Each structure stands twice: as C-alpha cells, then as structure tokens.
Short mmCIF file of C-alpha atoms and ligand atoms in Angstrom, two decimals:
data_model
loop_
_atom_site.label_atom_id
_atom_site.label_comp_id
_atom_site.label_asym_id
_atom_site.label_seq_id
_atom_site.Cartn_x
_atom_site.Cartn_y
_atom_site.Cartn_z
CA MET A 1 0.00 0.00 0.00
CA HIS A 2 1.40 3.41 -0.97
CA ASP A 3 1.11 6.34 1.44
CA VAL A 4 -0.35 8.56 -1.25
CA LEU A 5 -2.23 7.27 -4.27
CA VAL A 6 -2.73 9.96 -6.89
CA ILE A 7 -5.28 9.51 -9.67
CA GLY A 8 -4.34 11.63 -12.68
CA ALA A 9 -0.91 12.66 -13.97
CA GLY A 10 -1.72 16.22 -15.04
CA THR A 11 -0.19 19.30 -13.49
CA ALA A 12 -2.09 18.90 -10.20
CA GLY A 13 -1.36 15.18 -9.82
CA LEU A 14 2.33 15.42 -10.74
CA THR A 15 2.85 18.40 -8.42
CA ALA A 16 1.16 16.43 -5.63
CA ALA A 17 3.57 13.55 -6.32
CA ILE A 18 6.56 15.93 -6.04
CA TYR A 19 5.38 17.33 -2.72
CA ALA A 20 4.51 13.93 -1.22
CA ARG A 21 7.88 12.45 -2.29
CA ARG A 22 9.75 15.40 -0.80
CA ALA A 23 7.91 14.57 2.44
CA SER A 24 9.34 11.01 2.10
CA LYS A 25 5.99 9.35 1.47
CA SER A 26 5.64 6.50 -1.01
CA VAL A 27 3.62 7.67 -4.02
CA LEU A 28 1.88 5.92 -6.89
CA VAL A 29 0.41 8.00 -9.72
CA LEU A 30 -2.30 6.25 -11.73
CA GLU A 31 -2.91 7.67 -15.21
CA ALA A 32 -5.45 6.69 -17.86
CA ARG A 33 -3.79 8.05 -21.03
CA GLY A 34 -0.49 9.95 -21.02
CA PHE A 35 1.53 12.05 -18.60
CA GLY A 36 0.91 15.77 -18.59
CA GLY A 37 -2.86 16.03 -18.91
CA GLN A 38 -4.62 18.95 -20.53
CA ILE A 39 -1.59 21.23 -20.75
CA LEU A 40 -0.12 18.92 -23.42
CA ASN A 41 -2.62 20.54 -25.82
CA THR A 42 -1.42 24.10 -25.20
CA PRO A 43 1.05 25.31 -27.83
CA ALA A 44 2.72 27.95 -25.68
CA ILE A 45 2.14 28.95 -22.05
CA TRP A 46 2.44 32.67 -21.34
CA ASN A 47 0.97 32.94 -17.86
CA TYR A 48 2.94 30.47 -15.75
CA PRO A 49 5.49 32.23 -13.53
CA ALA A 50 9.10 32.17 -14.73
CA GLU A 51 8.44 30.02 -17.81
CA PRO A 52 7.11 32.47 -20.44
CA GLY A 53 6.42 30.79 -23.77
CA ILE A 54 7.24 27.22 -22.74
CA SER A 55 5.31 24.64 -24.78
CA GLY A 56 2.72 22.55 -22.95
CA PHE A 57 4.60 19.41 -24.00
CA ASP A 58 7.94 20.61 -22.60
CA PHE A 59 6.24 21.78 -19.42
CA ALA A 60 4.57 18.39 -18.92
CA MET A 61 7.76 16.45 -19.62
CA LYS A 62 9.76 18.56 -17.15
CA LEU A 63 7.10 18.03 -14.51
CA TYR A 64 6.93 14.27 -15.12
CA SER A 65 10.70 13.87 -15.00
CA GLN A 66 10.87 15.90 -11.75
CA ALA A 67 8.31 13.60 -10.10
CA GLU A 68 10.00 10.47 -11.45
CA THR A 69 13.48 11.58 -10.35
CA LEU A 70 12.12 12.11 -6.86
CA GLY A 71 10.94 8.48 -6.80
CA ALA A 72 7.24 8.65 -7.64
CA GLU A 73 5.96 5.40 -9.16
CA PHE A 74 3.57 5.31 -12.10
CA ALA A 75 0.91 2.94 -13.41
CA PHE A 76 -1.48 3.05 -16.35
CA GLY A 77 -5.19 2.38 -15.92
CA THR A 78 -8.57 4.06 -15.70
CA ALA A 79 -9.87 4.30 -12.15
CA SER A 80 -13.46 3.14 -11.92
CA GLY A 81 -14.01 4.52 -8.40
CA PHE A 82 -12.61 3.81 -4.94
CA ARG A 83 -13.48 1.77 -1.85
CA ALA A 84 -12.53 2.66 1.72
CA GLU A 85 -11.22 -0.51 3.37
CA ASP A 86 -8.51 -1.76 5.77
CA GLY A 87 -7.45 1.71 6.84
CA GLY A 88 -6.94 2.93 3.28
CA PHE A 89 -8.47 3.21 -0.16
CA THR A 90 -8.62 0.68 -2.99
CA VAL A 91 -8.85 1.99 -6.53
CA PRO A 92 -9.92 -0.60 -9.12
CA THR A 93 -9.09 -0.42 -12.82
CA ALA A 94 -9.98 -2.95 -15.55
CA ASP A 95 -6.73 -4.88 -14.96
CA ALA A 96 -5.60 -4.26 -11.40
CA GLU A 97 -6.36 -2.71 -8.01
CA TYR A 98 -4.19 -0.07 -6.36
CA ARG A 99 -4.08 0.79 -2.67
CA GLY A 100 -3.26 4.01 -0.85
CA ARG A 101 -3.44 5.19 2.75
CA SER A 102 -4.65 8.49 1.31
CA LEU A 103 -6.10 9.37 -2.07
CA ILE A 104 -5.68 12.47 -4.23
CA ILE A 105 -8.11 12.74 -7.12
CA ALA A 106 -6.64 14.94 -9.86
CA THR A 107 -8.55 13.70 -12.89
CA GLY A 108 -9.22 17.19 -14.26
CA THR A 109 -11.62 17.81 -17.07
CA SER A 110 -12.28 16.50 -20.56
CA HIS A 111 -13.39 18.25 -23.74
CA ARG A 112 -17.00 19.30 -24.18
CA GLY A 113 -18.44 18.48 -27.58
CA LEU A 114 -20.98 20.44 -29.62
CA GLY A 115 -23.38 17.48 -29.62
CA LEU A 116 -23.82 17.59 -33.41
CA PRO A 117 -24.83 14.55 -35.49
CA GLY A 118 -21.68 12.92 -36.88
CA GLU A 119 -19.34 14.73 -34.49
CA GLU A 120 -18.05 11.58 -32.83
CA ALA A 121 -17.63 9.62 -36.07
CA LEU A 122 -15.78 12.54 -37.71
CA THR A 123 -13.36 13.03 -34.82
CA GLY A 124 -10.00 12.25 -36.40
CA ARG A 125 -11.51 12.81 -39.87
CA GLY A 126 -11.72 16.57 -39.89
CA VAL A 127 -13.02 17.18 -36.38
CA SER A 128 -10.39 17.71 -33.69
CA PHE A 129 -10.19 18.77 -30.06
CA CYS A 130 -6.45 19.46 -30.12
CA ALA A 131 -4.84 22.07 -32.36
CA THR A 132 -1.28 21.24 -31.35
CA CYS A 133 -1.82 17.52 -32.00
CA ASP A 134 -3.59 17.81 -35.35
CA GLY A 135 -2.83 21.30 -36.69
CA ALA A 136 0.01 20.13 -38.97
CA LEU A 137 -2.49 17.96 -40.89
CA TYR A 138 -4.15 21.14 -42.18
CA LYS A 139 -1.11 22.97 -43.57
CA GLY A 140 -2.23 25.36 -46.31
CA ARG A 141 -5.91 24.44 -45.93
CA ASP A 142 -8.91 26.29 -44.50
CA VAL A 143 -9.98 25.42 -40.97
CA ALA A 144 -12.45 26.64 -38.37
CA VAL A 145 -12.16 26.96 -34.62
CA VAL A 146 -15.32 27.17 -32.52
CA GLY A 147 -15.38 28.75 -29.05
CA GLY A 148 -14.66 32.04 -27.34
CA GLY A 149 -12.39 31.16 -24.40
CA ASN A 150 -8.63 30.96 -23.96
CA THR A 151 -8.40 27.63 -25.73
CA ALA A 152 -10.26 28.78 -28.86
CA VAL A 153 -8.24 31.99 -29.16
CA SER A 154 -4.88 30.31 -28.58
CA ASP A 155 -5.82 27.51 -31.01
CA ALA A 156 -6.74 30.08 -33.68
CA LEU A 157 -3.42 31.89 -33.20
CA TYR A 158 -1.49 28.62 -33.39
CA LEU A 159 -3.34 27.40 -36.47
CA SER A 160 -2.88 30.73 -38.28
CA ASP A 161 0.80 29.83 -38.77
CA LEU A 162 -0.17 26.59 -40.52
CA ALA A 163 -3.55 26.92 -42.21
CA ALA A 164 -4.48 29.13 -45.18
CA THR A 165 -7.47 30.72 -43.43
CA VAL A 166 -8.66 30.22 -39.86
CA TRP A 167 -12.32 31.02 -39.24
CA LEU A 168 -12.90 31.69 -35.54
CA ILE A 169 -16.58 31.09 -34.84
CA HIS A 170 -18.12 32.26 -31.57
CA ARG A 171 -21.72 32.41 -30.50
CA ARG A 172 -21.36 35.80 -28.75
CA ASP A 173 -20.14 39.22 -29.90
CA SER A 174 -17.15 39.25 -27.58
CA PHE A 175 -14.61 36.75 -26.32
CA ARG A 176 -14.12 35.62 -22.76
CA ALA A 177 -10.43 34.82 -23.42
CA ASP A 178 -7.64 36.98 -21.92
CA PRO A 179 -7.79 40.42 -23.65
CA ALA A 180 -4.03 40.26 -24.34
CA ASP A 181 -4.56 37.17 -26.49
CA VAL A 182 -7.74 38.52 -28.12
CA ALA A 183 -5.73 41.59 -29.20
CA LEU A 184 -3.27 39.32 -31.04
CA LEU A 185 -6.08 38.03 -33.28
CA GLY A 186 -6.20 41.39 -35.07
CA ARG A 187 -2.54 41.08 -36.04
CA LYS A 188 -3.11 37.89 -38.00
CA GLU A 189 -4.36 38.56 -41.51
CA ASN A 190 -5.58 35.02 -42.08
CA ILE A 191 -7.80 34.84 -38.97
CA ARG A 192 -11.39 35.74 -39.82
CA LEU A 193 -13.96 36.20 -37.07
CA LEU A 194 -17.55 35.00 -37.29
CA LEU A 195 -19.26 36.37 -34.18
CA GLY A 196 -22.84 35.81 -33.08
CA THR A 197 -22.62 32.60 -35.07
CA ARG A 198 -23.12 28.95 -34.15
CA VAL A 199 -21.93 25.75 -35.79
CA THR A 200 -25.16 23.83 -36.25
CA GLY A 201 -24.13 21.03 -38.59
CA LEU A 202 -21.26 19.09 -40.12
CA VAL A 203 -21.05 18.28 -43.83
CA ALA A 204 -19.06 15.18 -44.72
CA GLU A 205 -18.90 12.11 -46.85
CA ASP A 206 -15.85 10.30 -45.61
CA LYS A 207 -14.16 13.38 -44.12
CA LEU A 208 -15.40 16.78 -43.02
CA SER A 209 -15.81 19.13 -45.99
CA ALA A 210 -17.84 22.02 -44.53
CA VAL A 211 -19.64 23.25 -41.44
CA VAL A 212 -23.19 24.56 -41.32
CA LEU A 213 -23.40 27.97 -39.65
CA THR A 214 -26.40 29.73 -38.17
CA GLY A 215 -25.81 33.46 -38.08
CA PRO A 216 -27.18 36.24 -35.87
CA GLU A 217 -30.44 36.51 -37.83
CA GLY A 218 -30.99 32.78 -37.85
CA ARG A 219 -29.90 32.40 -41.47
CA THR A 220 -27.93 29.23 -42.23
CA SER A 221 -25.02 28.86 -44.61
CA GLU A 222 -22.24 26.40 -45.37
CA LEU A 223 -18.59 27.22 -44.83
CA PRO A 224 -16.17 24.88 -46.63
CA VAL A 225 -13.34 23.82 -44.27
CA ALA A 226 -11.08 20.80 -44.07
CA GLY A 227 -10.88 20.91 -40.28
CA LEU A 228 -13.02 21.98 -37.35
CA PHE A 229 -11.30 22.50 -34.01
CA ILE A 230 -13.82 22.36 -31.18
CA ALA A 231 -12.78 24.46 -28.17
CA VAL A 232 -16.03 25.05 -26.29
CA GLY A 233 -14.85 24.26 -22.79
CA MET A 234 -14.45 21.34 -20.52
CA VAL A 235 -16.51 19.00 -18.37
CA PRO A 236 -15.21 17.43 -15.15
CA ALA A 237 -13.79 13.92 -15.54
CA THR A 238 -15.30 12.76 -12.28
CA GLY A 239 -18.00 10.32 -13.40
CA ALA A 240 -16.21 7.38 -11.74
CA PHE A 241 -16.63 9.03 -8.34
CA GLU A 242 -20.34 9.79 -8.53
CA GLY A 243 -22.05 8.58 -5.36
CA LEU A 244 -18.68 8.07 -3.58
CA LEU A 245 -18.10 11.68 -2.53
CA GLU A 246 -19.93 14.97 -2.84
CA LEU A 247 -20.10 16.45 -6.36
CA ASP A 248 -21.72 19.75 -7.28
CA PRO A 249 -24.61 19.78 -9.81
CA SER A 250 -22.11 20.17 -12.70
CA GLY A 251 -20.10 17.16 -11.55
CA TYR A 252 -17.14 18.97 -9.94
CA ILE A 253 -15.83 17.42 -6.69
CA VAL A 254 -16.90 19.66 -3.81
CA ALA A 255 -13.66 20.76 -2.13
CA GLY A 256 -12.40 24.13 -0.93
CA GLU A 257 -8.95 25.69 -1.14
CA ASP A 258 -7.75 23.05 1.37
CA CYS A 259 -8.61 20.36 -1.24
CA ARG A 260 -10.50 18.30 1.38
CA THR A 261 -13.47 16.36 0.02
CA SER A 262 -16.50 15.01 1.86
CA VAL A 263 -14.51 11.79 2.56
CA PRO A 264 -11.68 12.06 5.12
CA GLY A 265 -8.40 10.95 3.54
CA VAL A 266 -9.57 11.77 0.02
CA PHE A 267 -8.39 15.05 -1.48
CA ALA A 268 -9.26 16.72 -4.79
CA ALA A 269 -6.72 18.77 -6.74
CA GLY A 270 -6.88 20.70 -10.00
CA ASP A 271 -9.60 21.55 -12.49
CA GLY A 272 -11.93 18.74 -11.36
CA ARG A 273 -12.75 20.38 -8.03
CA THR A 274 -15.06 23.31 -7.30
CA LYS A 275 -13.01 26.50 -7.72
CA ASP A 276 -13.11 29.94 -9.32
CA VAL A 277 -9.87 30.00 -11.26
CA ARG A 278 -8.94 26.98 -13.40
CA GLN A 279 -5.41 27.73 -14.54
CA LEU A 280 -2.11 25.90 -14.73
CA VAL A 281 -0.77 27.78 -11.75
CA THR A 282 -3.81 26.98 -9.60
CA ALA A 283 -3.59 23.29 -10.60
CA ALA A 284 0.02 23.24 -9.43
CA ALA A 285 -0.95 25.05 -6.22
CA ASP A 286 -3.69 22.48 -5.58
CA GLY A 287 -1.17 19.67 -6.00
CA ALA A 288 0.99 21.19 -3.26
CA VAL A 289 -1.95 21.81 -0.92
CA ALA A 290 -3.53 18.38 -1.45
CA ALA A 291 -0.22 16.54 -0.97
CA THR A 292 0.56 18.47 2.21
CA ALA A 293 -2.90 17.62 3.56
CA ALA A 294 -2.53 13.97 2.53
CA VAL A 295 0.87 13.72 4.24
CA ARG A 296 -0.62 15.17 7.44
CA TYR A 297 -3.52 12.72 7.18
CA VAL A 298 -1.17 9.72 6.74
CA ASN A 299 0.99 10.89 9.66
CA SER A 300 -2.12 11.01 11.85
CA LEU A 301 -3.14 7.39 11.15
P1 LIG B 410 -14.08 28.19 -21.48
O1 LIG B 410 -13.26 29.29 -20.90
O2 LIG B 410 -15.11 27.53 -20.64
O3 LIG B 410 -14.75 28.76 -22.81
C1 LIG B 410 -15.61 27.97 -23.55
C2 LIG B 410 -16.11 28.80 -24.72
O4 LIG B 410 -16.92 27.97 -25.55
C3 LIG B 410 -16.96 29.98 -24.28
O5 LIG B 410 -16.66 31.09 -25.09
C4 LIG B 410 -18.37 29.47 -24.52
O6 LIG B 410 -19.25 30.47 -24.95
C5 LIG B 410 -18.20 28.54 -25.68
N1 LIG B 410 -19.18 27.47 -25.66
C6 LIG B 410 -19.54 26.64 -24.64
N2 LIG B 410 -20.45 25.74 -25.03
C7 LIG B 410 -20.69 26.01 -26.34
C8 LIG B 410 -21.53 25.42 -27.32
N3 LIG B 410 -22.31 24.37 -27.02
N4 LIG B 410 -21.53 25.96 -28.55
C9 LIG B 410 -20.74 27.02 -28.86
N5 LIG B 410 -19.90 27.61 -27.98
C10 LIG B 410 -19.89 27.11 -26.74
O7 LIG B 410 -13.17 26.97 -22.03
P2 LIG B 410 -11.65 26.90 -22.49
O8 LIG B 410 -11.31 28.00 -23.42
O9 LIG B 410 -11.42 25.50 -22.94
O10 LIG B 410 -10.87 27.10 -21.14
C11 LIG B 410 -11.10 26.22 -20.04
C12 LIG B 410 -10.30 26.72 -18.85
O11 LIG B 410 -8.90 26.55 -19.11
C13 LIG B 410 -10.52 28.22 -18.61
O12 LIG B 410 -10.50 28.46 -17.25
C14 LIG B 410 -9.34 28.84 -19.29
O13 LIG B 410 -8.99 30.10 -18.78
C15 LIG B 410 -8.26 27.80 -19.02
N6 LIG B 410 -7.22 27.89 -20.05
C16 LIG B 410 -6.10 28.53 -19.69
C17 LIG B 410 -5.08 28.65 -20.59
C18 LIG B 410 -3.88 29.35 -20.14
O14 LIG B 410 -3.80 29.63 -18.96
N7 LIG B 410 -2.93 29.63 -20.98
C19 LIG B 410 -5.18 28.13 -21.89
C20 LIG B 410 -6.35 27.46 -22.24
C21 LIG B 410 -7.37 27.35 -21.30
P3 LIG B 410 -19.78 31.64 -23.96
O15 LIG B 410 -18.67 32.63 -23.88
O16 LIG B 410 -20.99 32.09 -24.68
O17 LIG B 410 -20.10 30.95 -22.67
#
C-alpha cells in the first residue's frame, strides 16, 4: 500500500507527487492516457510564472521527470471509483487494483463536444479537439475553430501559422479569453472572425468538408473547411466518483482551497474540483496543498 495514491498525472497530480515524495511518502500515480494532462494541448504557455512561452509538452515532460526523479511510481489504468477498506483506499481499474493510505483525485476535465450529429464519427476525420496535435495535418488548408475562451483563441493563433485561413466562430459578440490574447487576433491577416454565429451542422462524406453555420439573424449557410477544431470548454472527468463523494450539480468534486473532500483521507486537486480559477498555476498550487494535507492525514493514522 502506498502512502499517497494519486489519480491523474496532469499538473495537479504530478505536483502532488513531487510534494509527497519530498515529504518522504511513497507515491503511486495512476494515469489513464499519457503524462501531462490537458496542458499537453497548449502550444505555448504565457501565464505560468518564470516560464514564459514554454510549450505545454515541454512543461509536462519537465514536470513528469521531476516527479520520477524524486521516486514517484507510475501505473497506467482508468480508475473506476474507490473503496474505503482496511485503513486505506482501494482503486480498481480494468486490470488491477491499487491501494493508498490516502487518495488524491486529480482527474481534471475532458473536452466538451458540440453534440452535433456525426461529431463523434468525424473526430480524427476533420473534427479535432487538439490544435497542437492535429494542426500540422491542415497545412495550407482552410480550418475553423469554434469557441470564445482561452483555448479557442490560442488555437486560432497557433493554427494561423499553418492553415491558409482560420475562421474563428463564436456564438457571442465578444470573447471571454484573456484580452491580451484577443488583441493578437487582429494582427493575423488570415484569422477571420464570425461572431454571433453557431456551428449547427457538419457536412461530410468520408471526411469533413464544410460546417453549417447559423448566423445572428438565424440564417444558415455552409462554410467549406477541411478541419473543425472544437474548443467550447471542458466537463469534469469525475463520473467514476459519482455517489462516492460529494459532487456539485455540474459534476465537480466539492472541495475548498484546502482540497478536502467530503470523505476524510480523500483530497481533490486541480480543475476537477469546485473553484473559481482553473489555470495551470492553480492546478500546481492544488497539487501542493492536497499533498501536504494527505501527508498530514497519513501521519495522523
Ligand atoms: P471556457 O473558458 O469555458 O470557454 C468555452 C467557450 O466555448 C466559451 O466562449 C463558450 O461560450 C463557448 N461554448 C460553450 N459551449 C458552447 C456550445 N455548445 N456551442 C458554442 N460555444 C460554446 O473553455 P476553455 O477556453 O477551454 O478554457 C477552459 C479553462 O482553461 C478556462 O479556465 C481557461 O482560462 C483555461 N485555459 C487557460 C489557458 C492558459 O492559462 N494559458 C489556456 C487554455 C485554457 P460563452 O462565452 O458564450 O459561454
């Protein structure tokens, strides 16, 4: 049994591993896909202290290697929940069970879809949720980005260096992204804004060939594009924990700045908990707070 079992190897989970290892606790980090989490999708990070412009990939790799060098152990698997038993917590996956005296849930969020017919089938065939992963496939072609937050704006800026034209489609008249980034849109000649506009359909045979738009007056039109990058926000990846601890109506784990959940010994860190500011720096801060609390909890057993 490890002292601290961390679910999720994003910024919050890896930072928690660093803090718990530096407190000499044994740590296992369980990850479903790949190390780094959501930040892997960010082309360049401009708001993390002392690392201006670092790529999300480099940031994630540095963080992973720091945790690994300190002696954190890693396993792959998707947690399907947890059970409190024998003075600790058991986390089952499809292939194995992992045990921890304390548990830190840092599963973050996953991409929200538009809910359009064909969206799932076309993902990987013109529809993408990751500009840095798939942008190079659209070199010299026309693409669209949908959304009005930081992700949509930074995706549009990134894609403008690859694609012929980037249509940025947003349902409102103004963006909620950081004004400094919104200002950069105007400097890119090949970014075209379609405001007050929704994507209401996908046109495809084998691959995406166009999107259906519904404009401010309700008129519909087709916009030919080879790629559609969906950046309309995130939903908490906490479904496995429903009924096991308190979630808010949107599915976020109810936990304050101390990262304590409704179950003693279980802590929540990062974007998957209730909080006001979901940023890289607050995910890292949560990792530190949750690990410190978990170490105290283990010491008290
Ligand atoms: P977000 O801030 O929640 O923005 C989602 C955008 O999508 C909003 O503009 C929203 O429109 C729109 N939207 C939501 N549902 C929609 C739908 N069904 N159809 C059309 N549009 C829809 O999401 P995000 O940009 O992915 O960012 C998530 C979090 O990560 C934020 O806290 C963000 O600040 C953070 N983030 C930070 C960085 C960074 O620090 N560098 C980079 C990326 C993301 P409305 O405006 O009308 O609601």
